[in-house]
Amino acid sequence: MEKLVIEGGYPLYGDIEVSGAKNAAVAILPAAIMACKGVCAIDNIPDINDTKCILSIIESLGAKVSKNNNSVIIDSTCMTSVDANTEEVRKMRASYYLIGALLGRFKKARVEMPGGCAIGVRPIDQHIKGFEALGAKVKIEHGAVVAEAEELIGTNIYFDVVSVGATINVMLAAVFAEGKTILENSAKEPHIVDVANFLNSMGADIKGAGTDVIKINGIKELKGCNYSVIPDQIEAGTYMMAAAACGGKVNINNVIPKHLEAISAKLIEMGVHVTENEDSITIESSRDLKGVNVKTLPYPGFPTDIQQPMTTLLSIAKGRSIVNESIWESRFKHVDELKKMGAKVSVENNIAIIEGVSKLSGAKVTATDLRAGAAMVIAGLIANGKTEISKVEHIDRGYPHIEEKLNRVGAKITRIKK
Ligand code: EPU
């Protein structure tokens, strides 16, 4: 089990390069198996455990995968298996995208129930509702989702909750449905647009991704394409929080500033100097931070995936801040860890009330999930003394080379392999 040891208290200066978006890549890689002609050459894949896991699952289904740094070539022309049942499938949430991809291409999928971060109940009823509306029969059998259809027929589907996963998954299956599918109350996250652009590059006919109404005209086959994944909005946001918390001046490069507007707006409200450039954002902070209130919302609102790093930042901001988590009911596990470091936070239901303190002190803490881990890294960077973070494997699921990127701008982080 590896640990990160952080010596806190150093300001950050320099440049951080943001990698490709995890939540786009983990949907685009399963979508690539829908090509029955040619190969998909995909670039800007983040080097994280979640993409390694998805690639290994795709290989287990019979696709040929060759990886070179951040690029991957996927040849799924000879693929025939529709049964995703390896250990990796159960480990990660995004393996559910194989249901939509396999159901679309082969009209049959058997995918073990997905895992992922323990941040609350994570139902997939809206995914199933969409597949059934397209004409599939879906059942849960021996811990796997089994979806099957003689044919898929386009229809109107209204999602009862705004769901990133359901929007993408049903979009994948609908690419091969006969006629037109209209998805209403769709999620609008940047990675949904990215997946739609990828599918369109393969020959799909999808319009409206990025709005709440997505229209898909069914087609008969998809072919390979060349594609590059968008930059990771959440990785960028996490480094924006780190720079604001530590003080100094950091350029966060390879970003789409528009995707970061909700985060930039909150930082500006806190007194941080934020400059948007064409494809980078500069954060300048004197650490003289003002508390603010935050409510997480679907895009373009403040992202739930930045809520945990934001809680750390607010723990050292002057005055009282209130954080309302409206997407996940159990996403405050990092608070008990922050309290070990001297933060004053109380949680009631989905609301955290934070009384800012002037400093945190280093302690032994745990990365309870992916973004909680990022929150603890930021806490370690600003704390006096040494912080030791265990369960680093959670952080490695979503942040490529986190200690190298932060050490390059002045952090002091060591990975201990035990
Ligand atoms: N929901 C339902 N029924 C469904 C699907 C979702 O009730 O069928 C509810 C969920 O319980 C939740 C809300 O709808 O309360 C939103 O869930 P959503 O489906 O949007 O989440 P997801 O697709 O499972 C993705 C990201 C998460 C991110 C959320 C929200 C991936 C692989 N995961 O999850 O990312 O928090 O969208 O933006 O894309 C992370 O990266 O740390 C992470 C957890």
PDB file of N, CA and C in Angstrom, residues 295-348:
ATOM      1  N   LYS A 295     -23.034  25.690  -3.612  1.00  0.00           N
ATOM      2  CA  LYS A 295     -23.981  24.584  -3.776  1.00  0.00           C
ATOM      3  C   LYS A 295     -23.591  23.813  -5.034  1.00  0.00           C
ATOM      4  N   THR A 296     -23.401  22.516  -4.909  1.00  0.00           N
ATOM      5  CA  THR A 296     -23.038  21.735  -6.097  1.00  0.00           C
ATOM      6  C   THR A 296     -24.280  21.511  -6.956  1.00  0.00           C
ATOM      7  N   LEU A 297     -24.083  21.551  -8.269  1.00  0.00           N
ATOM      8  CA  LEU A 297     -25.193  21.417  -9.219  1.00  0.00           C
ATOM      9  C   LEU A 297     -24.674  20.757 -10.489  1.00  0.00           C
ATOM     10  N   PRO A 298     -25.579  20.193 -11.306  1.00  0.00           N
ATOM     11  CA  PRO A 298     -25.122  19.706 -12.614  1.00  0.00           C
ATOM     12  C   PRO A 298     -24.535  20.866 -13.418  1.00  0.00           C
ATOM     13  N   TYR A 299     -23.660  20.552 -14.386  1.00  0.00           N
ATOM     14  CA  TYR A 299     -23.051  21.575 -15.253  1.00  0.00           C
ATOM     15  C   TYR A 299     -24.149  22.420 -15.903  1.00  0.00           C
ATOM     16  N   PRO A 300     -24.012  23.738 -15.980  1.00  0.00           N
ATOM     17  CA  PRO A 300     -22.816  24.548 -15.708  1.00  0.00           C
ATOM     18  C   PRO A 300     -22.677  25.024 -14.261  1.00  0.00           C
ATOM     19  N   GLY A 301     -23.358  24.385 -13.321  1.00  0.00           N
ATOM     20  CA  GLY A 301     -23.218  24.771 -11.918  1.00  0.00           C
ATOM     21  C   GLY A 301     -21.881  24.334 -11.337  1.00  0.00           C
ATOM     22  N   PHE A 302     -21.694  24.570 -10.040  1.00  0.00           N
ATOM     23  CA  PHE A 302     -20.428  24.217  -9.385  1.00  0.00           C
ATOM     24  C   PHE A 302     -20.324  22.687  -9.293  1.00  0.00           C
ATOM     25  N   PRO A 303     -19.244  22.081  -9.829  1.00  0.00           N
ATOM     26  CA  PRO A 303     -19.187  20.615  -9.914  1.00  0.00           C
ATOM     27  C   PRO A 303     -19.031  19.922  -8.565  1.00  0.00           C
ATOM     28  N   THR A 304     -19.808  18.877  -8.362  1.00  0.00           N
ATOM     29  CA  THR A 304     -19.689  18.079  -7.131  1.00  0.00           C
ATOM     30  C   THR A 304     -18.274  17.512  -6.984  1.00  0.00           C
ATOM     31  N   ASP A 305     -17.616  17.228  -8.098  1.00  0.00           N
ATOM     32  CA  ASP A 305     -16.280  16.613  -8.015  1.00  0.00           C
ATOM     33  C   ASP A 305     -15.221  17.590  -7.483  1.00  0.00           C
ATOM     34  N   ILE A 306     -15.562  18.887  -7.405  1.00  0.00           N
ATOM     35  CA  ILE A 306     -14.625  19.867  -6.832  1.00  0.00           C
ATOM     36  C   ILE A 306     -15.037  20.246  -5.403  1.00  0.00           C
ATOM     37  N   GLN A 307     -16.190  19.751  -4.985  1.00  0.00           N
ATOM     38  CA  GLN A 307     -16.679  20.119  -3.647  1.00  0.00           C
ATOM     39  C   GLN A 307     -15.678  19.766  -2.554  1.00  0.00           C
ATOM     40  N   GLN A 308     -15.056  18.560  -2.650  1.00  0.00           N
ATOM     41  CA  GLN A 308     -14.163  18.149  -1.554  1.00  0.00           C
ATOM     42  C   GLN A 308     -12.884  19.002  -1.500  1.00  0.00           C
ATOM     43  N   PRO A 309     -12.188  19.203  -2.655  1.00  0.00           N
ATOM     44  CA  PRO A 309     -11.051  20.135  -2.611  1.00  0.00           C
ATOM     45  C   PRO A 309     -11.463  21.538  -2.144  1.00  0.00           C
ATOM     46  N   MET A 310     -12.668  21.971  -2.525  1.00  0.00           N
ATOM     47  CA  MET A 310     -13.153  23.303  -2.135  1.00  0.00           C
ATOM     48  C   MET A 310     -13.343  23.396  -0.620  1.00  0.00           C
ATOM     49  N   THR A 311     -13.798  22.295  -0.015  1.00  0.00           N
ATOM     50  CA  THR A 311     -13.988  22.300   1.453  1.00  0.00           C
ATOM     51  C   THR A 311     -12.647  22.546   2.148  1.00  0.00           C
ATOM     52  N   THR A 312     -11.586  21.928   1.629  1.00  0.00           N
ATOM     53  CA  THR A 312     -10.257  22.171   2.220  1.00  0.00           C
ATOM     54  C   THR A 312      -9.885  23.649   2.110  1.00  0.00           C
ATOM     55  N   LEU A 313     -10.101  24.202   0.901  1.00  0.00           N
ATOM     56  CA  LEU A 313      -9.749  25.614   0.699  1.00  0.00           C
ATOM     57  C   LEU A 313     -10.537  26.497   1.670  1.00  0.00           C
ATOM     58  N   LEU A 314     -11.838  26.206   1.807  1.00  0.00           N
ATOM     59  CA  LEU A 314     -12.680  27.045   2.676  1.00  0.00           C
ATOM     60  C   LEU A 314     -12.307  26.884   4.145  1.00  0.00           C
ATOM     61  N   SER A 315     -11.652  25.761   4.491  1.00  0.00           N
ATOM     62  CA  SER A 315     -11.303  25.545   5.903  1.00  0.00           C
ATOM     63  C   SER A 315     -10.283  26.576   6.393  1.00  0.00           C
ATOM     64  N   ILE A 316      -9.560  27.226   5.461  1.00  0.00           N
ATOM     65  CA  ILE A 316      -8.602  28.264   5.897  1.00  0.00           C
ATOM     66  C   ILE A 316      -9.036  29.663   5.431  1.00  0.00           C
ATOM     67  N   ALA A 317     -10.306  29.781   4.972  1.00  0.00           N
ATOM     68  CA  ALA A 317     -10.798  31.106   4.555  1.00  0.00           C
ATOM     69  C   ALA A 317     -11.462  31.802   5.744  1.00  0.00           C
ATOM     70  N   LYS A 318     -11.370  33.135   5.773  1.00  0.00           N
ATOM     71  CA  LYS A 318     -11.910  33.895   6.927  1.00  0.00           C
ATOM     72  C   LYS A 318     -13.425  33.794   7.001  1.00  0.00           C
ATOM     73  N   GLY A 319     -13.940  33.574   8.208  1.00  0.00           N
ATOM     74  CA  GLY A 319     -15.388  33.591   8.416  1.00  0.00           C
ATOM     75  C   GLY A 319     -16.030  32.238   8.170  1.00  0.00           C
ATOM     76  N   ARG A 320     -17.365  32.279   8.028  1.00  0.00           N
ATOM     77  CA  ARG A 320     -18.138  31.041   7.895  1.00  0.00           C
ATOM     78  C   ARG A 320     -18.478  30.774   6.431  1.00  0.00           C
ATOM     79  N   SER A 321     -18.322  29.526   6.019  1.00  0.00           N
ATOM     80  CA  SER A 321     -18.729  29.118   4.662  1.00  0.00           C
ATOM     81  C   SER A 321     -19.722  27.982   4.790  1.00  0.00           C
ATOM     82  N   ILE A 322     -20.655  27.929   3.856  1.00  0.00           N
ATOM     83  CA  ILE A 322     -21.623  26.819   3.855  1.00  0.00           C
ATOM     84  C   ILE A 322     -21.529  26.092   2.520  1.00  0.00           C
ATOM     85  N   VAL A 323     -21.340  24.774   2.593  1.00  0.00           N
ATOM     86  CA  VAL A 323     -21.247  23.969   1.370  1.00  0.00           C
ATOM     87  C   VAL A 323     -22.439  23.020   1.326  1.00  0.00           C
ATOM     88  N   ASN A 324     -23.228  23.137   0.273  1.00  0.00           N
ATOM     89  CA  ASN A 324     -24.419  22.297   0.117  1.00  0.00           C
ATOM     90  C   ASN A 324     -24.166  21.303  -1.019  1.00  0.00           C
ATOM     91  N   GLU A 325     -24.072  20.025  -0.662  1.00  0.00           N
ATOM     92  CA  GLU A 325     -23.815  18.985  -1.683  1.00  0.00           C
ATOM     93  C   GLU A 325     -25.173  18.446  -2.160  1.00  0.00           C
ATOM     94  N   SER A 326     -25.545  18.792  -3.375  1.00  0.00           N
ATOM     95  CA  SER A 326     -26.902  18.429  -3.824  1.00  0.00           C
ATOM     96  C   SER A 326     -26.917  17.234  -4.773  1.00  0.00           C
ATOM     97  N   ILE A 327     -25.744  16.695  -5.140  1.00  0.00           N
ATOM     98  CA  ILE A 327     -25.735  15.571  -6.098  1.00  0.00           C
ATOM     99  C   ILE A 327     -25.593  14.227  -5.370  1.00  0.00           C
ATOM    100  N   TRP A 328     -24.620  14.120  -4.475  1.00  0.00           N
ATOM    101  CA  TRP A 328     -24.365  12.851  -3.772  1.00  0.00           C
ATOM    102  C   TRP A 328     -24.669  13.017  -2.294  1.00  0.00           C
ATOM    103  N   GLU A 329     -25.297  11.991  -1.680  1.00  0.00           N
ATOM    104  CA  GLU A 329     -25.717  12.170  -0.274  1.00  0.00           C
ATOM    105  C   GLU A 329     -24.620  11.813   0.715  1.00  0.00           C
ATOM    106  N   SER A 330     -23.497  11.268   0.247  1.00  0.00           N
ATOM    107  CA  SER A 330     -22.495  10.829   1.210  1.00  0.00           C
ATOM    108  C   SER A 330     -21.098  11.256   0.750  1.00  0.00           C
ATOM    109  N   ARG A 331     -20.982  12.545   0.459  1.00  0.00           N
ATOM    110  CA  ARG A 331     -19.703  12.984  -0.087  1.00  0.00           C
ATOM    111  C   ARG A 331     -18.956  13.922   0.856  1.00  0.00           C
ATOM    112  N   PHE A 332     -19.068  13.642   2.162  1.00  0.00           N
ATOM    113  CA  PHE A 332     -18.353  14.480   3.124  1.00  0.00           C
ATOM    114  C   PHE A 332     -17.411  13.645   3.988  1.00  0.00           C
ATOM    115  N   LYS A 333     -16.985  12.488   3.462  1.00  0.00           N
ATOM    116  CA  LYS A 333     -16.127  11.616   4.290  1.00  0.00           C
ATOM    117  C   LYS A 333     -14.771  12.266   4.556  1.00  0.00           C
ATOM    118  N   HIS A 334     -14.387  13.209   3.699  1.00  0.00           N
ATOM    119  CA  HIS A 334     -13.098  13.883   3.897  1.00  0.00           C
ATOM    120  C   HIS A 334     -13.121  14.813   5.113  1.00  0.00           C
ATOM    121  N   VAL A 335     -14.334  15.163   5.590  1.00  0.00           N
ATOM    122  CA  VAL A 335     -14.427  16.145   6.671  1.00  0.00           C
ATOM    123  C   VAL A 335     -13.797  15.610   7.965  1.00  0.00           C
ATOM    124  N   ASP A 336     -14.049  14.341   8.288  1.00  0.00           N
ATOM    125  CA  ASP A 336     -13.452  13.772   9.511  1.00  0.00           C
ATOM    126  C   ASP A 336     -11.930  13.802   9.423  1.00  0.00           C
ATOM    127  N   GLU A 337     -11.411  13.597   8.200  1.00  0.00           N
ATOM    128  CA  GLU A 337      -9.946  13.632   8.014  1.00  0.00           C
ATOM    129  C   GLU A 337      -9.431  15.058   8.179  1.00  0.00           C
ATOM    130  N   LEU A 338     -10.177  16.020   7.611  1.00  0.00           N
ATOM    131  CA  LEU A 338      -9.767  17.435   7.727  1.00  0.00           C
ATOM    132  C   LEU A 338      -9.759  17.879   9.191  1.00  0.00           C
ATOM    133  N   LYS A 339     -10.728  17.353   9.940  1.00  0.00           N
ATOM    134  CA  LYS A 339     -10.806  17.730  11.364  1.00  0.00           C
ATOM    135  C   LYS A 339      -9.565  17.268  12.126  1.00  0.00           C
ATOM    136  N   LYS A 340      -8.991  16.108  11.698  1.00  0.00           N
ATOM    137  CA  LYS A 340      -7.753  15.634  12.353  1.00  0.00           C
ATOM    138  C   LYS A 340      -6.632  16.645  12.170  1.00  0.00           C
ATOM    139  N   MET A 341      -6.774  17.497  11.147  1.00  0.00           N
ATOM    140  CA  MET A 341      -5.722  18.479  10.851  1.00  0.00           C
ATOM    141  C   MET A 341      -6.070  19.865  11.414  1.00  0.00           C
ATOM    142  N   GLY A 342      -7.154  19.922  12.177  1.00  0.00           N
ATOM    143  CA  GLY A 342      -7.494  21.181  12.844  1.00  0.00           C
ATOM    144  C   GLY A 342      -8.592  21.993  12.171  1.00  0.00           C
ATOM    145  N   ALA A 343      -9.202  21.463  11.112  1.00  0.00           N
ATOM    146  CA  ALA A 343     -10.285  22.215  10.457  1.00  0.00           C
ATOM    147  C   ALA A 343     -11.512  22.210  11.359  1.00  0.00           C
ATOM    148  N   LYS A 344     -12.308  23.292  11.270  1.00  0.00           N
ATOM    149  CA  LYS A 344     -13.545  23.362  12.071  1.00  0.00           C
ATOM    150  C   LYS A 344     -14.720  23.235  11.123  1.00  0.00           C
ATOM    151  N   VAL A 345     -15.223  22.021  10.989  1.00  0.00           N
ATOM    152  CA  VAL A 345     -16.308  21.765  10.033  1.00  0.00           C
ATOM    153  C   VAL A 345     -17.351  20.900  10.721  1.00  0.00           C
ATOM    154  N   SER A 346     -18.627  21.258  10.555  1.00  0.00           N
ATOM    155  CA  SER A 346     -19.666  20.333  11.038  1.00  0.00           C
ATOM    156  C   SER A 346     -20.573  20.001   9.867  1.00  0.00           C
ATOM    157  N   VAL A 347     -21.052  18.755   9.851  1.00  0.00           N
ATOM    158  CA  VAL A 347     -21.878  18.326   8.717  1.00  0.00           C
ATOM    159  C   VAL A 347     -23.246  17.909   9.232  1.00  0.00           C
ATOM    160  N   GLU A 348     -24.266  18.444   8.592  1.00  0.00           N
ATOM    161  CA  GLU A 348     -25.627  17.989   8.885  1.00  0.00           C
ATOM    162  C   GLU A 348     -26.285  17.644   7.579  1.00  0.00           C
TER     163      GLU A 348
END
